[in-house]
PDB file of C-alpha atoms in Angstrom:
ATOM      1  CA  UNK A   1      49.538 219.250 -28.838  1.00 40.00           C
ATOM      2  CA  UNK A   2      49.621 215.456 -28.909  1.00 41.00           C
ATOM      3  CA  UNK A   3      46.928 215.398 -31.572  1.00 44.00           C
ATOM      4  CA  UNK A   4      48.940 217.722 -33.831  1.00 43.00           C
ATOM      5  CA  UNK A   5      52.079 215.617 -33.466  1.00 47.00           C
ATOM      6  CA  UNK A   6      50.222 212.405 -34.267  1.00 42.00           C
ATOM      7  CA  UNK A   7      48.655 214.037 -37.312  1.00 41.00           C
ATOM      8  CA  UNK A   8      52.048 215.253 -38.511  1.00 39.00           C
ATOM      9  CA  UNK A   9      53.542 211.793 -38.030  1.00 37.00           C
ATOM     10  CA  UNK A  10      50.658 210.213 -39.934  1.00 38.00           C
ATOM     11  CA  UNK A  11      51.128 212.636 -42.835  1.00 35.00           C
ATOM     12  CA  UNK A  12      54.852 211.998 -42.978  1.00 38.00           C
ATOM     13  CA  UNK A  13      54.346 208.222 -42.820  1.00 39.00           C
ATOM     14  CA  UNK A  14      51.653 208.326 -45.495  1.00 37.00           C
ATOM     15  CA  UNK A  15      53.860 210.418 -47.775  1.00 36.00           C
ATOM     16  CA  UNK A  16      56.703 207.933 -47.351  1.00 39.00           C
ATOM     17  CA  UNK A  17      54.516 204.918 -48.091  1.00 42.00           C
ATOM     18  CA  UNK A  18      52.932 206.533 -51.126  1.00 40.00           C
ATOM     19  CA  UNK A  19      56.321 207.542 -52.498  1.00 44.00           C
ATOM     20  CA  UNK A  20      57.584 203.955 -52.566  1.00 57.00           C
ATOM     21  CA  UNK A  21      55.707 203.076 -55.709  1.00 85.00           C
ATOM     22  CA  UNK A  22      57.857 203.616 -58.774  1.00 92.00           C
ATOM     23  CA  UNK A  23      58.911 200.743 -61.024  1.00 95.00           C
ATOM     24  CA  UNK A  24      62.111 202.658 -61.930  1.00 97.00           C
ATOM     25  CA  UNK A  25      64.834 203.533 -59.405  1.00 97.00           C
ATOM     26  CA  UNK A  26      68.200 205.261 -59.188  1.00 97.00           C
ATOM     27  CA  UNK A  27      70.824 203.638 -56.984  1.00 96.00           C
ATOM     28  CA  UNK A  28      74.136 205.283 -56.115  1.00 95.00           C
ATOM     29  CA  UNK A  29      77.204 204.934 -53.908  1.00 94.00           C
ATOM     30  CA  UNK A  30      80.543 206.771 -53.814  1.00 90.00           C
ATOM     31  CA  UNK A  31      79.926 208.616 -57.089  1.00 89.00           C
ATOM     32  CA  UNK A  32      78.831 205.537 -59.011  1.00 92.00           C
ATOM     33  CA  UNK A  33      75.227 205.299 -60.116  1.00 93.00           C
ATOM     34  CA  UNK A  34      72.883 202.850 -61.740  1.00 97.00           C
ATOM     35  CA  UNK A  35      69.253 202.621 -62.722  1.00 98.00           C
ATOM     36  CA  UNK A  36      67.111 199.598 -62.079  1.00 98.00           C
ATOM     37  CA  UNK A  37      63.830 198.858 -63.849  1.00 97.00           C
ATOM     38  CA  UNK A  38      61.294 196.327 -62.693  1.00 96.00           C
ATOM     39  CA  UNK A  39      59.882 194.877 -65.904  1.00 97.00           C
ATOM     40  CA  UNK A  40      56.615 193.122 -66.652  1.00 96.00           C
ATOM     41  CA  UNK A  41      57.639 190.301 -68.954  1.00 94.00           C
ATOM     42  CA  UNK A  42      54.420 190.145 -70.992  1.00 95.00           C
ATOM     43  CA  UNK A  43      54.203 193.838 -71.888  1.00 96.00           C
ATOM     44  CA  UNK A  44      55.792 195.018 -75.125  1.00 96.00           C
ATOM     45  CA  UNK A  45      58.192 197.683 -76.311  1.00 96.00           C
ATOM     46  CA  UNK A  46      55.479 200.376 -76.555  1.00 96.00           C
ATOM     47  CA  UNK A  47      55.533 200.703 -72.782  1.00 95.00           C
ATOM     48  CA  UNK A  48      59.205 201.703 -73.006  1.00 95.00           C
ATOM     49  CA  UNK A  49      58.765 203.981 -76.003  1.00 94.00           C
ATOM     50  CA  UNK A  50      56.131 205.917 -74.056  1.00 91.00           C
ATOM     51  CA  UNK A  51      58.602 206.469 -71.204  1.00 91.00           C
ATOM     52  CA  UNK A  52      61.653 208.046 -72.824  1.00 92.00           C
ATOM     53  CA  UNK A  53      63.597 208.511 -69.586  1.00 95.00           C
ATOM     54  CA  UNK A  54      64.093 204.742 -69.307  1.00 97.00           C
ATOM     55  CA  UNK A  55      65.864 204.448 -72.670  1.00 97.00           C
ATOM     56  CA  UNK A  56      67.733 207.700 -72.071  1.00 97.00           C
ATOM     57  CA  UNK A  57      69.276 206.313 -68.887  1.00 97.00           C
ATOM     58  CA  UNK A  58      70.030 203.003 -70.583  1.00 97.00           C
ATOM     59  CA  UNK A  59      71.787 204.714 -73.491  1.00 97.00           C
ATOM     60  CA  UNK A  60      74.123 206.553 -71.092  1.00 96.00           C
ATOM     61  CA  UNK A  61      75.068 203.350 -69.284  1.00 97.00           C
ATOM     62  CA  UNK A  62      78.315 201.481 -69.809  1.00 95.00           C
ATOM     63  CA  UNK A  63      76.838 198.116 -68.928  1.00 97.00           C
ATOM     64  CA  UNK A  64      73.368 196.581 -68.724  1.00 98.00           C
ATOM     65  CA  UNK A  65      72.423 193.538 -66.690  1.00 98.00           C
ATOM     66  CA  UNK A  66      69.435 191.329 -67.458  1.00 98.00           C
ATOM     67  CA  UNK A  67      68.210 188.129 -65.829  1.00 97.00           C
ATOM     68  CA  UNK A  68      69.733 186.057 -68.626  1.00 95.00           C
ATOM     69  CA  UNK A  69      70.693 186.504 -72.254  1.00 95.00           C
ATOM     70  CA  UNK A  70      71.137 182.981 -73.628  1.00 94.00           C
ATOM     71  CA  UNK A  71      68.578 180.628 -75.148  1.00 92.00           C
ATOM     72  CA  UNK A  72      66.809 177.726 -73.442  1.00 93.00           C
ATOM     73  CA  UNK A  73      66.817 175.548 -76.549  1.00 93.00           C
ATOM     74  CA  UNK A  74      70.471 174.500 -76.178  1.00 91.00           C
ATOM     75  CA  UNK A  75      69.942 172.496 -72.998  1.00 95.00           C
ATOM     76  CA  UNK A  76      66.232 171.588 -73.288  1.00 96.00           C
ATOM     77  CA  UNK A  77      66.537 169.978 -76.711  1.00 95.00           C
ATOM     78  CA  UNK A  78      69.345 167.722 -75.427  1.00 95.00           C
ATOM     79  CA  UNK A  79      67.074 166.136 -72.841  1.00 95.00           C
ATOM     80  CA  UNK A  80      65.185 162.883 -73.105  1.00 96.00           C
ATOM     81  CA  UNK A  81      61.447 163.115 -73.711  1.00 96.00           C
ATOM     82  CA  UNK A  82      59.267 163.713 -70.660  1.00 96.00           C
ATOM     83  CA  UNK A  83      57.300 160.475 -70.391  1.00 95.00           C
ATOM     84  CA  UNK A  84      54.812 162.108 -68.025  1.00 95.00           C
ATOM     85  CA  UNK A  85      53.401 163.967 -71.025  1.00 95.00           C
ATOM     86  CA  UNK A  86      52.027 160.688 -72.378  1.00 94.00           C
ATOM     87  CA  UNK A  87      49.298 161.124 -69.757  1.00 95.00           C
ATOM     88  CA  UNK A  88      47.981 164.136 -71.664  1.00 96.00           C
ATOM     89  CA  UNK A  89      45.309 163.728 -74.336  1.00 96.00           C
ATOM     90  CA  UNK A  90      45.718 164.759 -77.970  1.00 96.00           C
ATOM     91  CA  UNK A  91      44.092 168.187 -77.598  1.00 96.00           C
ATOM     92  CA  UNK A  92      46.206 168.995 -74.535  1.00 97.00           C
ATOM     93  CA  UNK A  93      49.396 168.039 -76.350  1.00 97.00           C
ATOM     94  CA  UNK A  94      48.383 170.198 -79.315  1.00 97.00           C
ATOM     95  CA  UNK A  95      47.869 173.158 -76.969  1.00 97.00           C
ATOM     96  CA  UNK A  96      51.295 172.630 -75.430  1.00 97.00           C
ATOM     97  CA  UNK A  97      52.948 172.458 -78.848  1.00 96.00           C
ATOM     98  CA  UNK A  98      51.122 175.617 -79.933  1.00 96.00           C
ATOM     99  CA  UNK A  99      52.261 177.767 -76.998  1.00 95.00           C
ATOM    100  CA  UNK A 100      55.886 176.613 -76.823  1.00 96.00           C
ATOM    101  CA  UNK A 101      58.304 178.353 -79.235  1.00 93.00           C
ATOM    102  CA  UNK A 102      58.972 176.267 -82.341  1.00 92.00           C
ATOM    103  CA  UNK A 103      62.715 176.101 -81.653  1.00 94.00           C
ATOM    104  CA  UNK A 104      62.108 174.200 -78.377  1.00 96.00           C
ATOM    105  CA  UNK A 105      60.966 170.576 -78.231  1.00 96.00           C
ATOM    106  CA  UNK A 106      57.925 170.785 -75.948  1.00 96.00           C
ATOM    107  CA  UNK A 107      58.093 167.018 -75.334  1.00 96.00           C
ATOM    108  CA  UNK A 108      61.338 167.591 -73.421  1.00 97.00           C
ATOM    109  CA  UNK A 109      60.096 170.301 -71.075  1.00 97.00           C
ATOM    110  CA  UNK A 110      59.305 169.548 -67.438  1.00 97.00           C
ATOM    111  CA  UNK A 111      55.800 169.831 -66.024  1.00 97.00           C
ATOM    112  CA  UNK A 112      56.798 172.885 -63.975  1.00 97.00           C
ATOM    113  CA  UNK A 113      58.264 174.611 -67.032  1.00 97.00           C
ATOM    114  CA  UNK A 114      55.071 173.978 -68.968  1.00 98.00           C
ATOM    115  CA  UNK A 115      52.895 175.249 -66.114  1.00 97.00           C
ATOM    116  CA  UNK A 116      54.843 178.517 -65.991  1.00 96.00           C
ATOM    117  CA  UNK A 117      54.660 178.838 -69.793  1.00 97.00           C
ATOM    118  CA  UNK A 118      50.890 178.375 -69.759  1.00 97.00           C
ATOM    119  CA  UNK A 119      50.495 180.823 -66.864  1.00 96.00           C
ATOM    120  CA  UNK A 120      52.143 183.422 -69.083  1.00 95.00           C
ATOM    121  CA  UNK A 121      49.832 182.650 -71.991  1.00 96.00           C
ATOM    122  CA  UNK A 122      46.802 182.906 -69.697  1.00 96.00           C
ATOM    123  CA  UNK A 123      47.956 186.346 -68.557  1.00 95.00           C
ATOM    124  CA  UNK A 124      48.487 187.467 -72.151  1.00 95.00           C
ATOM    125  CA  UNK A 125      45.106 186.167 -73.308  1.00 95.00           C
ATOM    126  CA  UNK A 126      42.939 187.558 -70.527  1.00 95.00           C
ATOM    127  CA  UNK A 127      44.871 190.564 -69.158  1.00 95.00           C
ATOM    128  CA  UNK A 128      46.489 192.277 -72.150  1.00 96.00           C
ATOM    129  CA  UNK A 129      44.516 194.771 -74.204  1.00 95.00           C
ATOM    130  CA  UNK A 130      44.129 194.208 -77.940  1.00 95.00           C
ATOM    131  CA  UNK A 131      46.763 196.888 -78.579  1.00 96.00           C
ATOM    132  CA  UNK A 132      49.194 195.257 -76.150  1.00 96.00           C
ATOM    133  CA  UNK A 133      48.695 191.862 -77.816  1.00 95.00           C
ATOM    134  CA  UNK A 134      49.743 193.320 -81.177  1.00 96.00           C
ATOM    135  CA  UNK A 135      53.005 194.581 -79.643  1.00 95.00           C
ATOM    136  CA  UNK A 136      54.868 191.286 -80.051  1.00 90.00           C
ATOM    137  CA  UNK A 137      58.374 192.464 -79.059  1.00 95.00           C
ATOM    138  CA  UNK A 138      58.329 192.095 -75.289  1.00 96.00           C
ATOM    139  CA  UNK A 139      59.965 194.777 -73.189  1.00 97.00           C
ATOM    140  CA  UNK A 140      62.850 192.643 -71.886  1.00 97.00           C
ATOM    141  CA  UNK A 141      63.662 191.523 -75.429  1.00 97.00           C
ATOM    142  CA  UNK A 142      63.517 195.090 -76.706  1.00 98.00           C
ATOM    143  CA  UNK A 143      65.891 196.305 -73.986  1.00 98.00           C
ATOM    144  CA  UNK A 144      68.398 193.618 -74.959  1.00 98.00           C
ATOM    145  CA  UNK A 145      68.097 194.541 -78.639  1.00 97.00           C
ATOM    146  CA  UNK A 146      68.519 198.220 -77.731  1.00 98.00           C
ATOM    147  CA  UNK A 147      71.772 197.393 -75.933  1.00 98.00           C
ATOM    148  CA  UNK A 148      73.136 195.550 -78.951  1.00 97.00           C
ATOM    149  CA  UNK A 149      72.086 198.325 -81.327  1.00 97.00           C
ATOM    150  CA  UNK A 150      73.718 201.018 -79.187  1.00 97.00           C
ATOM    151  CA  UNK A 151      76.790 198.941 -78.355  1.00 96.00           C
ATOM    152  CA  UNK A 152      76.070 198.828 -74.653  1.00 97.00           C
ATOM    153  CA  UNK A 153      77.772 195.915 -72.925  1.00 97.00           C
ATOM    154  CA  UNK A 154      75.079 193.392 -72.001  1.00 98.00           C
ATOM    155  CA  UNK A 155      75.484 190.602 -69.454  1.00 97.00           C
ATOM    156  CA  UNK A 156      73.164 188.041 -67.929  1.00 97.00           C
ATOM    157  CA  UNK A 157      72.905 187.700 -64.177  1.00 98.00           C
ATOM    158  CA  UNK A 158      72.646 183.931 -64.566  1.00 97.00           C
ATOM    159  CA  UNK A 159      72.585 181.348 -67.375  1.00 96.00           C
ATOM    160  CA  UNK A 160      69.081 180.429 -68.526  1.00 96.00           C
ATOM    161  CA  UNK A 161      69.767 176.815 -67.550  1.00 96.00           C
ATOM    162  CA  UNK A 162      70.267 177.951 -63.953  1.00 95.00           C
ATOM    163  CA  UNK A 163      66.973 179.873 -64.071  1.00 95.00           C
ATOM    164  CA  UNK A 164      65.180 176.685 -65.105  1.00 95.00           C
ATOM    165  CA  UNK A 165      67.027 174.771 -62.412  1.00 95.00           C
ATOM    166  CA  UNK A 166      65.775 177.232 -59.767  1.00 93.00           C
ATOM    167  CA  UNK A 167      62.248 176.855 -61.132  1.00 93.00           C
ATOM    168  CA  UNK A 168      62.286 173.058 -61.173  1.00 95.00           C
ATOM    169  CA  UNK A 169      63.743 172.762 -57.680  1.00 92.00           C
ATOM    170  CA  UNK A 170      61.551 175.338 -55.954  1.00 91.00           C
ATOM    171  CA  UNK A 171      58.236 175.809 -57.772  1.00 91.00           C
ATOM    172  CA  UNK A 172      55.473 173.528 -56.437  1.00 92.00           C
ATOM    173  CA  UNK A 173      58.045 171.893 -54.189  1.00 89.00           C
ATOM    174  CA  UNK A 174      56.963 168.601 -52.602  1.00 90.00           C
ATOM    175  CA  UNK A 175      54.235 168.242 -55.244  1.00 94.00           C
ATOM    176  CA  UNK A 176      53.867 164.822 -56.851  1.00 96.00           C
ATOM    177  CA  UNK A 177      54.095 164.273 -60.591  1.00 95.00           C
ATOM    178  CA  UNK A 178      50.449 163.194 -60.589  1.00 96.00           C
ATOM    179  CA  UNK A 179      49.396 166.448 -58.967  1.00 97.00           C
ATOM    180  CA  UNK A 180      51.510 168.464 -61.389  1.00 97.00           C
ATOM    181  CA  UNK A 181      49.742 166.722 -64.272  1.00 97.00           C
ATOM    182  CA  UNK A 182      46.409 167.754 -62.749  1.00 97.00           C
ATOM    183  CA  UNK A 183      47.586 171.363 -62.418  1.00 97.00           C
ATOM    184  CA  UNK A 184      48.850 171.405 -65.986  1.00 97.00           C
ATOM    185  CA  UNK A 185      45.601 169.965 -67.341  1.00 97.00           C
ATOM    186  CA  UNK A 186      43.502 172.513 -65.430  1.00 96.00           C
ATOM    187  CA  UNK A 187      45.583 175.410 -66.741  1.00 96.00           C
ATOM    188  CA  UNK A 188      45.316 174.146 -70.330  1.00 97.00           C
ATOM    189  CA  UNK A 189      41.547 173.969 -69.855  1.00 96.00           C
ATOM    190  CA  UNK A 190      41.520 177.546 -68.562  1.00 95.00           C
ATOM    191  CA  UNK A 191      43.687 178.781 -71.445  1.00 96.00           C
ATOM    192  CA  UNK A 192      41.318 177.223 -73.981  1.00 96.00           C
ATOM    193  CA  UNK A 193      38.216 178.631 -72.288  1.00 94.00           C
ATOM    194  CA  UNK A 194      36.639 182.057 -72.572  1.00 90.00           C
ATOM    195  CA  UNK A 195      36.740 182.578 -68.810  1.00 78.00           C
ATOM    196  CA  UNK A 196      37.406 186.224 -67.970  1.00 77.00           C
ATOM    197  CA  UNK A 197      37.580 185.734 -64.206  1.00 83.00           C
ATOM    198  CA  UNK A 198      41.357 186.177 -64.097  1.00 88.00           C
ATOM    199  CA  UNK A 199      43.214 188.324 -61.564  1.00 89.00           C
ATOM    200  CA  UNK A 200      44.985 191.051 -63.573  1.00 93.00           C
ATOM    201  CA  UNK A 201      45.657 193.294 -60.577  1.00 91.00           C
ATOM    202  CA  UNK A 202      49.454 193.408 -60.888  1.00 90.00           C
ATOM    203  CA  UNK A 203      49.329 194.263 -64.599  1.00 93.00           C
ATOM    204  CA  UNK A 204      46.661 196.921 -64.041  1.00 93.00           C
ATOM    205  CA  UNK A 205      48.864 198.407 -61.330  1.00 92.00           C
ATOM    206  CA  UNK A 206      51.957 198.225 -63.539  1.00 94.00           C
ATOM    207  CA  UNK A 207      50.260 200.182 -66.309  1.00 94.00           C
ATOM    208  CA  UNK A 208      50.152 203.160 -63.906  1.00 93.00           C
ATOM    209  CA  UNK A 209      53.991 202.908 -63.666  1.00 92.00           C
ATOM    210  CA  UNK A 210      53.593 202.275 -59.961  1.00 87.00           C
ATOM    211  CA  UNK A 211      53.723 199.295 -57.643  1.00 88.00           C
ATOM    212  CA  UNK A 212      52.932 199.162 -53.944  1.00 87.00           C
ATOM    213  CA  UNK A 213      56.149 197.809 -52.437  1.00 89.00           C
ATOM    214  CA  UNK A 214      56.378 196.080 -49.081  1.00 89.00           C
ATOM    215  CA  UNK A 215      60.005 196.028 -47.978  1.00 88.00           C
ATOM    216  CA  UNK A 216      59.219 194.423 -44.622  1.00 89.00           C
ATOM    217  CA  UNK A 217      57.357 191.374 -45.922  1.00 87.00           C
ATOM    218  CA  UNK A 218      58.976 188.114 -47.002  1.00 84.00           C
ATOM    219  CA  UNK A 219      58.056 186.873 -50.458  1.00 79.00           C
ATOM    220  CA  UNK A 220      56.364 183.493 -50.779  1.00 75.00           C
ATOM    221  CA  UNK A 221      58.221 182.554 -53.967  1.00 79.00           C
ATOM    222  CA  UNK A 222      61.518 181.628 -52.304  1.00 82.00           C
ATOM    223  CA  UNK A 223      63.281 180.906 -55.588  1.00 87.00           C
ATOM    224  CA  UNK A 224      63.085 184.652 -56.348  1.00 91.00           C
ATOM    225  CA  UNK A 225      64.876 185.404 -53.068  1.00 91.00           C
ATOM    226  CA  UNK A 226      67.527 182.778 -53.825  1.00 92.00           C
ATOM    227  CA  UNK A 227      68.188 184.292 -57.220  1.00 95.00           C
ATOM    228  CA  UNK A 228      68.401 187.815 -55.762  1.00 96.00           C
ATOM    229  CA  UNK A 229      71.054 186.699 -53.294  1.00 95.00           C
ATOM    230  CA  UNK A 230      73.040 185.101 -56.108  1.00 95.00           C
ATOM    231  CA  UNK A 231      72.788 188.231 -58.258  1.00 97.00           C
ATOM    232  CA  UNK A 232      73.595 190.953 -55.751  1.00 97.00           C
ATOM    233  CA  UNK A 233      77.383 190.512 -55.796  1.00 97.00           C
ATOM    234  CA  UNK A 234      77.493 190.707 -59.598  1.00 97.00           C
ATOM    235  CA  UNK A 235      75.240 193.777 -59.593  1.00 97.00           C
ATOM    236  CA  UNK A 236      77.372 195.489 -56.950  1.00 96.00           C
ATOM    237  CA  UNK A 237      80.604 194.739 -58.837  1.00 96.00           C
ATOM    238  CA  UNK A 238      79.141 195.925 -62.154  1.00 96.00           C
ATOM    239  CA  UNK A 239      78.141 199.287 -60.660  1.00 95.00           C
ATOM    240  CA  UNK A 240      81.492 199.837 -58.962  1.00 94.00           C
ATOM    241  CA  UNK A 241      83.533 198.815 -62.019  1.00 94.00           C
ATOM    242  CA  UNK A 242      81.534 200.711 -64.645  1.00 92.00           C
ATOM    243  CA  UNK A 243      80.339 203.891 -62.832  1.00 84.00           C
ATOM    244  CA  UNK A 244      77.099 203.861 -64.826  1.00 93.00           C
ATOM    245  CA  UNK A 245      75.019 200.694 -65.034  1.00 97.00           C
ATOM    246  CA  UNK A 246      71.477 199.689 -65.891  1.00 98.00           C
ATOM    247  CA  UNK A 247      69.649 196.663 -64.485  1.00 98.00           C
ATOM    248  CA  UNK A 248      66.346 195.314 -65.764  1.00 98.00           C
ATOM    249  CA  UNK A 249      64.690 192.335 -64.085  1.00 98.00           C
ATOM    250  CA  UNK A 250      61.163 191.198 -63.294  1.00 96.00           C
ATOM    251  CA  UNK A 251      59.347 193.583 -60.954  1.00 95.00           C
ATOM    252  CA  UNK A 252      59.068 191.129 -58.073  1.00 92.00           C
ATOM    253  CA  UNK A 253      62.861 190.937 -57.832  1.00 95.00           C
ATOM    254  CA  UNK A 254      62.813 194.544 -56.559  1.00 95.00           C
ATOM    255  CA  UNK A 255      60.126 194.032 -53.945  1.00 92.00           C
ATOM    256  CA  UNK A 256      59.935 192.524 -50.459  1.00 91.00           C
ATOM    257  CA  UNK A 257      62.335 192.153 -47.559  1.00 90.00           C
ATOM    258  CA  UNK A 258      65.085 190.432 -49.531  1.00 91.00           C
ATOM    259  CA  UNK A 259      64.395 192.127 -52.852  1.00 94.00           C
ATOM    260  CA  UNK A 260      67.201 193.771 -54.795  1.00 96.00           C
ATOM    261  CA  UNK A 261      66.383 197.261 -53.533  1.00 96.00           C
ATOM    262  CA  UNK A 262      66.709 196.184 -49.906  1.00 96.00           C
ATOM    263  CA  UNK A 263      69.841 194.167 -50.640  1.00 96.00           C
ATOM    264  CA  UNK A 264      71.378 197.233 -52.288  1.00 96.00           C
ATOM    265  CA  UNK A 265      70.469 199.405 -49.300  1.00 95.00           C
ATOM    266  CA  UNK A 266      72.202 196.869 -47.054  1.00 95.00           C
ATOM    267  CA  UNK A 267      75.341 197.318 -49.158  1.00 95.00           C
ATOM    268  CA  UNK A 268      75.349 201.069 -48.551  1.00 96.00           C
ATOM    269  CA  UNK A 269      73.556 202.252 -51.682  1.00 96.00           C
ATOM    270  CA  UNK A 270      71.259 205.240 -51.755  1.00 95.00           C
ATOM    271  CA  UNK A 271      67.965 204.306 -53.395  1.00 95.00           C
ATOM    272  CA  UNK A 272      65.769 206.953 -55.049  1.00 95.00           C
ATOM    273  CA  UNK A 273      62.589 206.426 -57.040  1.00 93.00           C
ATOM    274  CA  UNK A 274      62.182 207.901 -60.515  1.00 94.00           C
ATOM    275  CA  UNK A 275      58.653 209.059 -61.248  1.00 90.00           C
ATOM    276  CA  UNK A 276      57.352 208.035 -64.668  1.00 91.00           C
ATOM    277  CA  UNK A 277      54.528 209.942 -66.338  1.00 82.00           C
TER     278      UNK A 277
END
């Protein structure tokens, strides 16, 4: 009898774990509902167009919330030049200028900002398929454009300047400027190489429309947790004031012990995964 009970418990536990994998979720409380999508910033609009339910739920929403909706150029271009960049050689500076959008002065970006920018370019170069590389309108951008086109109220959860402030205060904390220069140089070298030994596990997983969540583990990137805690009040208020809301943020903001899904559960929301084909 004990063996049967243990087997039944194992099956139930396994079913629960396996079910917590969707990148798209419905959240509801007291008749109000919202949908929350964990995005992958480097994938394009085709991912969304191949999953009609996402845009259908967005179109029915009264408000949409994104990480931020304003441009970085306003505050970056007002800065003084980053003198640390004079330690880079000519080829490294040319690479930096090539990967940074033309409307932003790359000489005024911090080392941490440049490292994150290059990390993204490395992911795009080595992890995206040729078809995905052609799809230049990234999914977060497309969702914002879709809101404007369909007259859906769109708000940012934080100003872009605050996002950069989080990054600069928390990424590679306690790392010297000299060490950051070394990191930046090594990443530029990797970007300009033909090295294919890059970990694309998260993207490969995301393509299946699933992600293995761990709601009991604390995330290492503490600045993500800090941002989640700042956002949760605005998300809660938006859902309660608008009845139907849509939230789209980077996938990792949904995951882990203090991810948005857990924070919403703590506020009394029912959380239900939406299976994507």
